[in-house]
């Protein structure tokens, strides 16, 4: 398991967090209990299994929803 | 395309608002139905666009958000050609979102500034024995780092060589530089004013004091509003329920208009705007009265408050020492004041500043043969006189005779928590001044008001010694007061109170308070404090005006009540409407619409009462 922090472009609508969380929940390999969308700091934090999913795949899923990914950190 | 529409949401809101205004002005003047309808149709389509896009995006990830609810309602209204409802609902929904966004952006700008204060790079000792600039993420515990003048300390660490002065304002709120030499601890985010230091990294990144402050702020800022969650939860079951009812009615009666009427009636217009209206009115009243409230969640928690914890310095007291009491002895006092001012004007001691402020404008004389007596004061020659300014010890050293009268005054001043400044001219005591950090005027009455509003415990935590703390506590009639507290002690104390199930507010003003401000259920920053404290907090009292605190508490209580009333009105009206529609024959669309619009008007008017809210004395 690795934990990731993705910095997004400013989130402005409160339901954005719901949408991003909903999208991540659908992805295999992400620990659903660790998903945290920080609305004010426009960040997404979660733990994931590298063997099942890559950070790039997660990023592209989020961009598909219309939210721009600025940078991501995995450790 | 979708993203471009979402980006232009504010413009869309404005245009749709103007169109609605045109429609209604026209209706009541020219009375042209064509213009009326087309303006509203245009407003509906324009306004519904961004909402529908958001609804589509949430449905795609299986979330029934409030956007979906509104979109369905608007489509329903549009289908039965009720453009008035569709236009107004979309406009109010967008306008509410706009207001929310404005407060949000303000909250954020300061958090951004805080995060930007974090160090980004470091000079690290490499294997080849040279220092190289590396990204902060590449620094590990145990690395040797070089900090040059003007640079930010990149990690929490220990000095291994070099000397310098560090400005630790970002951690302690204290802007006077602190001397650092071998063995001293340094903190990430502080700035080396001068000198060069070699340090070994003890804690890096998120583990540093500064990193923890940032993380606390982020976590604290991103908890969701209770009212928001309530409405989301409610809408999750409510929308499908209304849809199902509409569908069932349509299947049974084959009456499309009735089914759509249910959708229109079921559209929680009053619910959608009820909470935001109370919120905006409450926050608006606060802003007008020097109280910044950060969102509806804050309002909810704050209204249930039972304990307030104060950081003494700069909160209950003035925060800078001033002359509180004084006594004069003998004659030629004016001359003595001139001598005192002349001597003190050459000193940068904090007591000297207080003394000079007290004396005010006075003609200064040249000072000669100045001698600074460590732990005592200053002795100098002015205008041919020997002047001694300092404490009792200095007077004794100078052989100044302190008579019974003076001794009694000295005892009294000390008992009141003053630092003493005595002035002797040619061995004769002339002036006694007591300098202390004074209690802000009106604080006592404000604390009584807070108690009246239902606050059970008033607690003071301070870095000052217990004696000083007890004095202030006794004077103000606090529940408890603890001295000698470090910032960490303070946040631990708050944690304990919270574990006991109390709802705790913390009132402070410095960065060192940030963890406590973030940790408390309600963090209250006095406006004169640092940006960080203000950003971390839930409530800001502008201009450090303490008297705003009772007003703030009264206001949030009124606002929380108001929100509940609005939710009750909104839900109650919908239930009555649906019930009447299904089980009585007097209900038709126009009556339903009237009541529905009436309920929207009712929640707005109810919310507007908050704008006039004033704390009863």
XYZ file of C-alpha atoms in Angstrom:
692
model
C 0.000 0.000 0.000
C 1.160 3.497 -0.858
C -0.460 6.743 0.095
C -1.038 9.470 -2.437
C -1.823 13.164 -2.283
C -3.115 14.793 -5.426
C -3.240 18.564 -5.675
C -6.091 19.767 -7.869
C -6.979 23.093 -9.395
C -9.186 25.089 -7.004
C -12.422 23.277 -6.159
C -15.386 25.617 -5.942
C -18.565 23.534 -5.761
C -19.190 21.486 -2.628
C -20.598 18.577 -4.645
C -17.224 18.350 -6.438
C -15.918 16.428 -3.451
C -18.816 13.985 -3.688
C -18.149 13.417 -7.345
C -14.431 12.829 -6.928
C -15.020 10.528 -4.005
C -17.675 8.658 -5.995
C -15.299 8.266 -8.929
C -12.445 6.959 -6.761
C -14.745 4.527 -5.003
C -15.429 2.884 -8.333
C -11.737 2.216 -8.945
C -10.251 -1.131 -8.048
C -7.101 -0.980 -5.933
C -7.974 2.095 -3.901
C -8.612 1.645 -0.196
C -12.095 3.143 0.013
C -11.888 3.994 3.700
C -8.853 6.203 3.183
C -10.300 8.445 0.478
C -10.335 12.014 1.682
C -11.249 14.937 -0.517
C -10.055 18.158 1.085
C -12.368 20.729 -0.398
C -10.711 23.923 0.835
C -7.157 22.897 0.088
C -8.323 21.249 -3.152
C -6.478 18.030 -2.395
C -7.353 14.358 -2.632
C -5.703 11.879 -0.275
C -5.995 8.091 -0.404
C -4.097 4.803 0.003
C -3.809 2.490 -2.968
C -2.350 -0.838 -4.075
C 0.326 -0.164 -6.694
C -0.019 -3.591 -8.207
C -3.668 -3.059 -9.051
C -3.684 0.577 -10.117
C -1.159 3.272 -10.985
C -1.267 6.879 -9.896
C -1.524 7.904 -13.563
C -4.744 5.952 -13.968
C -6.238 7.653 -10.922
C -5.154 11.056 -12.209
C -6.717 10.505 -15.608
C -9.984 9.400 -14.003
C -10.118 12.637 -12.035
C -9.290 14.759 -15.093
C -12.108 13.001 -16.973
C -14.524 14.481 -14.441
C -13.291 17.930 -15.400
C -10.893 18.619 -12.517
C -7.367 19.593 -13.385
C -4.542 17.714 -11.651
C -1.686 20.040 -10.685
C 0.703 17.600 -9.060
C 0.697 14.382 -7.147
C 2.881 12.902 -4.447
C 3.208 9.200 -3.608
C 5.018 7.718 -0.656
C -17.544 22.959 -23.804
C -18.956 21.676 -20.506
C -16.030 23.110 -18.613
C -16.361 26.459 -20.358
C -20.000 26.721 -19.330
C -19.115 25.888 -15.741
C -16.404 28.534 -15.780
C -18.879 31.195 -16.903
C -21.351 30.318 -14.152
C -21.244 33.731 -12.483
C -21.924 35.534 -15.739
C -24.787 33.115 -16.438
C -26.222 33.819 -12.990
C -26.059 37.561 -13.593
C -27.674 37.378 -17.042
C -30.381 35.057 -15.792
C -31.086 37.410 -12.896
C -31.356 40.368 -15.291
C -33.689 38.405 -17.573
C -35.950 37.559 -14.629
C -35.970 41.210 -13.592
C -36.855 42.265 -17.159
C -39.665 39.693 -17.224
C -41.262 40.932 -14.039
C -40.781 44.643 -14.688
C -42.436 44.081 -18.054
C -45.248 42.078 -16.437
C -46.166 44.887 -14.092
C -45.725 47.741 -16.589
C -46.226 46.915 -20.278
C -47.817 43.555 -19.601
C -46.529 41.887 -22.743
C -46.817 38.114 -22.114
C -44.555 37.293 -25.066
C -41.629 39.219 -23.578
C -42.446 37.866 -20.114
C -42.357 34.255 -21.292
C -39.353 34.476 -23.560
C -37.273 36.283 -20.955
C -38.087 33.551 -18.426
C -37.545 30.719 -20.934
C -34.164 32.157 -21.819
C -33.310 32.599 -18.127
C -34.356 28.995 -17.402
C -32.347 27.437 -20.223
C -29.298 29.554 -19.478
C -29.504 28.902 -15.744
C -30.258 25.211 -16.082
C -27.239 24.553 -18.328
C -24.494 24.550 -15.679
C -26.733 22.791 -13.164
C -27.608 20.067 -15.661
C -23.940 19.547 -16.502
C -23.102 19.162 -12.825
C -26.056 16.798 -12.419
C -24.844 14.694 -15.358
C -21.339 14.498 -13.903
C -22.616 13.340 -10.535
C -24.952 10.750 -12.023
C -22.016 9.400 -14.017
C -20.308 8.497 -10.732
C -23.558 7.363 -9.120
C -24.006 10.350 -6.869
C -27.467 11.875 -6.593
C -26.362 15.383 -5.727
C -28.519 18.401 -5.101
C -27.787 19.415 -8.726
C -29.718 16.351 -9.883
C -32.605 17.305 -7.667
C -32.732 20.839 -9.030
C -32.302 19.722 -12.645
C -35.210 17.301 -12.396
C -37.359 19.959 -10.759
C -36.489 22.504 -13.433
C -37.123 20.023 -16.254
C -40.446 19.198 -14.635
C -41.390 22.851 -14.371
C -40.261 23.456 -17.945
C -42.293 20.533 -19.277
C -45.497 21.931 -17.815
C -44.384 25.315 -19.144
C -44.081 26.951 -15.748
C -41.145 29.100 -16.789
C -41.482 31.343 -13.771
C -40.647 28.530 -11.382
C -37.928 27.095 -13.598
C -36.252 30.464 -14.028
C -36.431 31.460 -10.382
C -35.327 28.100 -9.025
C -32.278 27.983 -11.294
C -31.389 31.571 -10.530
C -31.664 31.155 -6.761
C -29.696 27.939 -6.879
C -26.889 29.529 -8.871
C -26.935 32.688 -6.800
C -26.685 30.652 -3.592
C -23.701 28.808 -5.049
C -22.126 32.118 -6.002
C -22.445 33.479 -2.461
C -20.946 30.289 -1.089
C -18.029 30.525 -3.470
C -17.278 34.108 -2.507
C -16.925 33.319 1.179
C -14.938 30.215 0.277
C -12.388 32.085 -1.783
C -11.756 34.505 1.026
C -11.166 31.697 3.474
C -8.709 30.151 1.096
C -6.393 32.976 0.129
C -4.813 32.986 3.562
C -4.379 29.214 3.767
C -2.531 29.507 0.502
C -0.241 32.126 1.999
C 0.452 29.825 4.925
C 1.322 26.910 2.667
C 3.536 29.130 0.553
C 5.488 29.961 3.715
C 6.660 26.344 3.794
C 10.284 25.856 2.716
C 10.701 24.343 -0.761
C 14.407 23.612 -1.023
C 17.468 23.027 1.144
C 21.260 23.101 0.871
C 22.256 19.530 1.630
C 25.722 18.140 2.314
C 26.416 15.605 -0.457
C 28.790 12.657 -0.478
C 31.448 14.714 -2.271
C 31.566 17.048 0.740
C 29.849 19.969 -0.975
C 26.478 21.594 -0.295
C 23.970 21.326 -3.113
C 20.474 22.722 -3.448
C 17.885 19.933 -3.368
C 14.091 19.726 -3.269
C 12.695 19.652 0.257
C 11.251 16.183 -0.429
C 14.791 14.840 -0.882
C 15.873 15.791 2.628
C 15.863 12.971 5.179
C 16.320 12.872 8.907
C 20.011 12.971 9.804
C 21.053 14.976 6.726
C 23.444 17.876 7.281
C 22.088 21.146 5.911
C 23.427 24.653 5.443
C 21.256 27.691 6.181
C 22.448 31.041 4.889
C 21.384 34.564 5.907
C 17.883 35.399 4.697
C 16.998 31.762 3.983
C 14.207 29.710 5.486
C 15.177 26.921 7.829
C 14.086 23.867 5.798
C 13.557 21.343 8.634
C 13.268 21.038 12.394
C 16.831 20.417 13.471
C 19.771 21.061 15.770
C 22.606 23.513 15.110
C 25.973 21.718 14.824
C 28.061 24.775 13.995
C 27.745 28.479 13.316
C 25.815 31.275 14.973
C 22.949 33.504 13.980
C 19.684 35.189 14.789
C 16.420 33.576 13.686
C 13.031 35.220 13.296
C 10.613 32.631 14.639
C 7.447 34.655 14.076
C 5.965 31.910 11.895
C 6.050 29.486 14.823
C 5.864 31.546 17.997
C 4.266 34.794 16.835
C 7.229 36.582 18.443
C 9.034 38.720 15.877
C 12.122 39.571 17.948
C 14.955 37.426 16.506
C 16.246 34.624 18.734
C 19.957 33.820 19.040
C 20.989 30.344 17.849
C 24.327 28.609 18.368
C 25.691 25.088 18.584
C 23.106 22.812 20.198
C 20.128 25.160 19.664
C 16.947 23.814 18.159
C 15.709 25.447 14.963
C 12.301 25.157 13.325
C 11.239 24.729 9.728
C 9.631 27.836 8.229
C 11.541 30.274 10.450
C 13.912 32.748 8.803
C 17.617 33.250 9.523
C 17.984 37.024 9.899
C 21.756 36.956 10.015
C 24.630 34.515 10.388
C 25.208 31.081 8.868
C 24.205 27.782 10.444
C 24.972 24.143 9.828
C 22.176 21.989 11.112
C 21.323 18.315 11.311
C 17.730 17.443 10.337
C 15.708 15.959 13.198
C 12.273 16.099 11.650
C 11.360 16.736 8.020
C 8.317 17.641 5.939
C 4.975 16.951 7.563
C 6.620 15.948 10.843
C 8.029 19.412 11.508
C 6.207 21.833 13.766
C 5.355 23.979 10.787
C 4.279 20.977 8.720
C 1.989 19.906 11.513
C 0.469 23.371 11.733
C -0.263 23.283 7.995
C -1.743 19.815 8.183
C -3.925 20.744 11.152
C -5.194 23.755 9.293
C -5.967 21.741 6.188
C -7.821 19.049 8.069
C -9.699 21.584 10.173
C -10.694 23.664 7.177
C -11.995 20.725 5.232
C -14.536 19.256 7.550
C -17.974 19.421 5.998
C -20.832 21.575 7.177
C -23.462 19.831 9.254
C -26.327 21.538 7.453
C -24.769 20.643 4.116
C -24.523 16.995 5.093
C -28.062 17.026 6.410
C -29.473 18.385 3.169
C -27.360 16.012 1.082
C -28.538 13.048 3.132
C -32.068 14.262 2.952
C -31.947 14.881 -0.795
C -30.496 11.415 -1.354
C -33.757 9.818 -0.236
C -36.032 12.711 -0.940
C -35.438 13.058 -4.680
C -36.041 9.410 -5.567
C -39.047 9.423 -3.277
C -40.636 12.400 -5.031
C -39.825 10.853 -8.419
C -41.377 7.549 -7.448
C -44.496 9.240 -6.093
C -44.813 11.263 -9.302
C -44.368 8.169 -11.439
C -46.874 6.126 -9.439
C -49.442 8.921 -9.616
C -48.933 9.220 -13.367
C -49.312 5.453 -13.894
C -52.497 5.313 -11.842
C -54.236 8.495 -12.981
C -52.640 8.916 -16.420
C -52.656 12.613 -15.521
C -49.308 14.005 -16.639
C -50.020 17.453 -15.304
C -50.787 16.094 -11.848
C -47.595 14.025 -11.867
C -45.541 17.009 -12.947
C -47.303 19.152 -10.370
C -46.024 16.737 -7.758
C -42.518 17.223 -9.078
C -42.926 20.985 -8.918
C -44.484 20.944 -5.488
C -41.905 18.467 -4.302
C -39.063 20.656 -5.519
C -37.527 21.782 -2.275
C -37.111 25.422 -3.299
C -37.381 26.666 0.250
C -35.019 23.944 1.383
C -32.447 24.760 -1.281
C -32.331 28.406 -0.290
C -33.456 28.192 3.344
C -30.140 27.275 4.914
C -27.984 29.458 2.648
C -30.250 32.434 3.349
C -29.905 32.078 7.127
C -26.237 31.511 6.607
C -25.657 34.530 4.422
C -27.760 36.792 6.626
C -25.984 35.613 9.777
C -22.544 35.967 8.214
C -23.577 39.354 6.808
C -24.647 40.615 10.208
C -21.356 39.376 11.648
C -19.283 41.094 8.977
C -21.100 44.336 9.605
C -20.320 44.030 13.303
C -16.680 43.007 13.116
C -17.171 39.246 13.362
C -16.049 36.938 10.549
C -17.748 33.544 10.656
C -16.388 30.878 8.343
C -19.395 28.952 7.124
C -22.475 27.186 8.390
C -20.586 24.397 10.137
C -18.917 26.967 12.345
C -22.260 28.535 13.112
C -23.704 25.198 14.163
C -20.843 24.194 16.463
C -20.370 27.648 17.880
C -24.020 27.862 18.897
C -23.686 24.754 21.076
C -20.593 25.993 22.869
C -20.113 25.315 26.595
C -16.457 26.147 27.273
C -14.321 29.069 26.146
C -10.547 28.867 26.578
C -8.578 32.117 26.424
C -4.944 32.727 25.704
C -4.160 35.592 28.044
C -1.670 37.720 26.167
C -3.374 40.060 23.778
C -6.763 38.515 24.367
C -8.003 39.378 27.821
C -5.193 41.878 28.358
C -3.860 44.634 26.133
C -0.863 42.519 25.106
C 1.714 45.285 25.639
C 2.785 46.641 29.007
C 1.717 50.128 30.018
C 1.866 52.281 33.123
C -1.088 51.242 35.288
C -0.346 53.131 38.516
C 1.968 55.933 39.586
C 2.916 57.978 42.669
C 4.917 61.210 42.991
C 7.013 62.217 45.998
C 8.173 65.705 47.016
C 8.483 68.704 44.709
C 9.846 69.544 41.248
C 7.985 66.583 39.743
C 7.889 68.155 36.285
C 11.685 68.412 36.264
C 11.907 64.800 37.476
C 9.642 63.635 34.646
C 11.899 65.436 32.162
C 14.959 63.695 33.567
C 13.168 60.344 33.517
C 12.045 60.792 29.916
C 15.522 61.880 28.855
C 17.127 58.785 30.349
C 14.450 56.356 29.125
C 14.512 57.737 25.598
C 18.014 56.248 25.258
C 16.864 52.787 26.311
C 15.084 50.135 24.257
C 13.821 48.231 27.288
C 10.064 47.411 27.040
C 9.428 49.149 30.381
C 11.091 52.297 29.018
C 8.649 52.336 26.134
C 5.702 52.134 28.515
C 7.124 54.938 30.661
C 7.703 57.227 27.656
C 4.177 56.604 26.407
C 2.846 57.599 29.817
C 4.842 60.833 30.019
C 4.020 61.875 26.472
C 5.568 64.925 24.780
C 8.192 66.590 26.953
C 11.389 68.503 26.225
C 14.386 66.175 26.516
C 17.764 67.096 28.012
C 21.214 65.790 27.075
C 22.208 62.665 29.026
C 25.814 62.045 30.102
C 27.815 59.253 31.712
C 25.108 56.657 31.192
C 25.716 53.450 33.115
C 23.493 50.403 32.597
C 23.254 48.344 35.774
C 22.419 44.766 34.869
C 19.261 43.579 36.620
C 18.781 47.033 38.085
C 18.294 49.895 35.691
C 20.142 52.963 34.452
C 22.181 55.619 36.235
C 23.129 58.817 34.362
C 23.850 62.515 34.693
C 21.294 64.972 33.354
C 21.542 68.734 33.701
C 24.060 68.337 36.513
C 21.866 65.950 38.492
C 22.463 62.286 39.199
C 19.459 60.365 37.942
C 18.748 56.716 38.826
C 15.952 54.883 36.997
C 15.233 51.262 37.861
C 13.983 48.823 40.456
C 14.202 48.759 44.260
C 17.569 46.997 44.122
C 19.078 49.881 42.133
C 17.676 52.402 44.627
C 19.288 50.521 47.482
C 22.586 50.406 45.592
C 22.337 54.149 45.045
C 21.574 54.696 48.728
C 18.157 56.212 48.036
C 16.065 56.514 51.166
C 12.700 54.753 50.797
C 10.420 55.996 53.542
C 7.446 54.077 54.995
C 5.047 55.817 52.670
C 7.008 54.794 49.591
C 7.512 51.234 50.865
C 3.739 50.847 51.298
C 3.150 52.069 47.722
C 5.803 49.659 46.416
C 4.156 46.727 48.191
C 0.752 47.651 46.824
C 2.040 48.056 43.257
C 3.768 44.694 43.408
C 0.682 42.975 44.753
C -1.266 44.307 41.773
C 1.140 42.546 39.427
C 3.202 45.548 38.335
C 6.829 45.779 37.347
C 8.280 48.802 39.128
C 10.133 51.775 37.691
C 11.512 54.102 40.384
C 13.150 57.409 39.636
C 15.526 59.152 42.031
C 17.057 62.615 41.532
C 20.273 63.198 43.482
C 19.398 60.319 45.832
C 15.827 61.481 46.462
C 12.921 59.255 45.318
C 10.649 61.337 43.086
C 8.552 59.010 40.967
C 7.198 55.464 41.302
C 5.531 53.881 38.304
C 3.839 50.466 38.085
C 3.910 48.908 34.622
C 1.792 45.910 33.726
C -0.123 44.230 30.941
C -3.549 45.685 31.632
C -6.904 44.017 31.200
C -8.743 45.277 28.160
C -11.504 47.703 29.052
C -14.951 46.096 29.084
C -13.668 42.523 29.138
C -15.270 41.852 32.515
C -18.746 42.850 31.321
C -18.282 40.865 28.112
C -17.439 37.727 30.061
C -20.625 38.169 32.099
C -22.595 38.448 28.882
C -21.035 35.217 27.632
C -22.121 33.452 30.810
C -25.629 34.787 30.327
C -25.621 33.287 26.829
C -25.029 29.855 28.336
C -21.242 29.461 28.394
C -20.516 27.303 31.449
C -16.715 27.462 31.704
C -14.353 30.363 31.100
C -10.763 29.113 31.238
C -7.473 30.935 30.776
C -4.236 29.272 29.637
C -1.092 31.354 29.543
C 2.635 31.191 29.158
C 2.996 33.698 32.013
C 3.790 32.657 35.567
C 0.982 31.365 37.770
C 1.051 34.480 39.982
C 0.259 36.880 37.151
C -2.323 34.462 35.775
C -4.064 34.182 39.153
C -4.259 37.967 39.435
C -5.996 38.325 36.089
C -8.228 35.349 36.834
C -9.366 36.741 40.178
C -10.055 40.148 38.704
C -12.193 38.648 35.934
C -13.892 35.844 37.868
C -12.815 33.020 35.566
C -13.685 29.357 36.145
C -10.054 28.235 35.967
C -6.661 29.673 35.049
C -3.402 27.846 34.306
C 0.008 29.474 33.912
C 3.368 28.309 32.538
C 1.707 26.682 29.530
C 3.598 25.983 26.297
C 1.674 25.941 23.014
C 1.696 22.132 23.124
C 0.329 22.107 26.670
C -2.467 24.315 25.510
C -3.512 22.063 22.662
C -3.267 18.995 24.924
C -5.492 20.720 27.434
C -8.059 21.405 24.736
C -7.873 17.803 23.592
C -8.685 16.682 27.129
C -11.655 19.017 27.388
C -12.960 17.686 24.091
C -12.551 14.118 25.273
C -14.782 14.999 28.192
C -17.443 15.791 25.618
C -17.336 19.551 25.967
C -17.743 21.838 23.004
C -14.704 24.070 23.253
C -13.822 27.436 21.759
C -10.252 28.752 21.878
C -9.571 32.475 21.645
C -6.023 33.419 20.680
C -3.938 35.630 18.442
C -0.539 34.125 17.596
C 0.827 31.436 15.320
C 1.895 29.467 18.357
C -1.820 29.237 19.069
C -2.592 27.825 15.646
C -2.717 24.170 16.743
C -5.080 25.085 19.580
C -7.188 27.249 17.299
C -7.403 24.439 14.763
C -8.017 21.749 17.369
C -10.770 23.497 19.280
C -14.311 22.984 18.032
C -14.314 26.696 17.425
C -11.029 28.548 16.866
C -11.424 32.249 17.454
C -8.687 34.643 16.331
C -8.374 38.219 17.469
C -7.877 40.276 14.296
C -4.647 41.934 15.400
C -3.042 38.490 15.319
C -1.051 36.868 12.573
C -2.468 35.866 9.229
C -1.971 32.222 10.045
C -4.029 32.358 13.217
C -6.717 34.118 11.283
C -6.701 31.596 8.497
C -6.681 28.667 10.883
C -9.534 29.975 12.914
C -13.256 29.501 12.457
C -14.135 32.923 13.738
C -12.172 36.173 13.472
C -12.838 39.147 15.734
C -11.802 42.125 13.643
C -9.502 44.792 15.121
C -8.996 42.586 18.185
C -12.294 43.879 19.512
C -13.133 41.577 22.403
C -16.628 43.004 22.837
C -17.488 41.330 19.538
C -17.320 37.903 21.161
C -20.672 38.042 23.012
C -22.272 39.449 19.886
C -20.763 36.611 17.844
C -22.113 33.968 20.219
C -25.566 35.525 20.347
C -25.570 35.827 16.568
C -24.597 32.218 15.863
C -27.232 31.014 18.289
C -29.846 33.067 16.482
C -28.541 31.897 13.089
C -28.563 28.216 14.031
C -32.144 28.573 15.275
C -33.026 30.382 12.092
C -31.633 27.572 9.914
C -33.650 24.987 11.775
C -36.781 27.105 11.443
C -36.184 27.388 7.708
C -35.647 23.666 7.285
C -38.811 23.069 9.268
C -40.818 25.568 7.180
C -39.507 24.088 3.925
C -40.165 20.458 4.773
C -43.442 21.208 6.542
C -44.827 23.085 3.550
C -43.844 20.338 1.104
C -45.434 17.644 3.278
C -48.666 19.623 3.633
C -48.735 20.354 -0.119
C -48.160 16.765 -1.181
C -50.672 15.512 1.342
C -53.313 18.029 0.240
C -52.685 17.272 -3.406
C -53.193 13.565 -2.926
C -55.936 13.527 -0.344
C -58.006 16.677 -0.851
C -59.727 18.216 -3.835
C -59.140 21.898 -3.123
C -55.469 21.654 -4.086
C -54.527 22.661 -7.589
C -51.372 23.831 -9.215
C -51.847 27.539 -8.745
C -52.668 27.265 -5.047
C -49.774 24.888 -4.638
C -47.506 27.275 -6.447
C -48.690 30.154 -4.307
C -47.967 28.279 -1.078
C -44.687 27.067 -2.474
C -43.616 30.579 -3.433
C -44.958 31.787 -0.119
C -42.746 29.322 1.724
C -39.720 30.559 -0.211
C -40.646 34.115 0.702
C -41.167 33.024 4.313
C -37.693 31.510 4.660
C -36.097 34.558 3.047
C -37.941 36.953 5.343
C -37.120 34.749 8.308
C -33.463 34.781 7.302
C -33.492 38.541 6.854
C -34.411 38.997 10.511
C -30.842 38.007 11.247
C -29.522 41.104 9.519
C -31.066 43.181 12.273
C -29.966 40.905 15.098
C -28.534 42.716 18.130
C -27.432 41.290 21.438
C -29.784 42.382 24.212
C -27.877 43.994 27.035
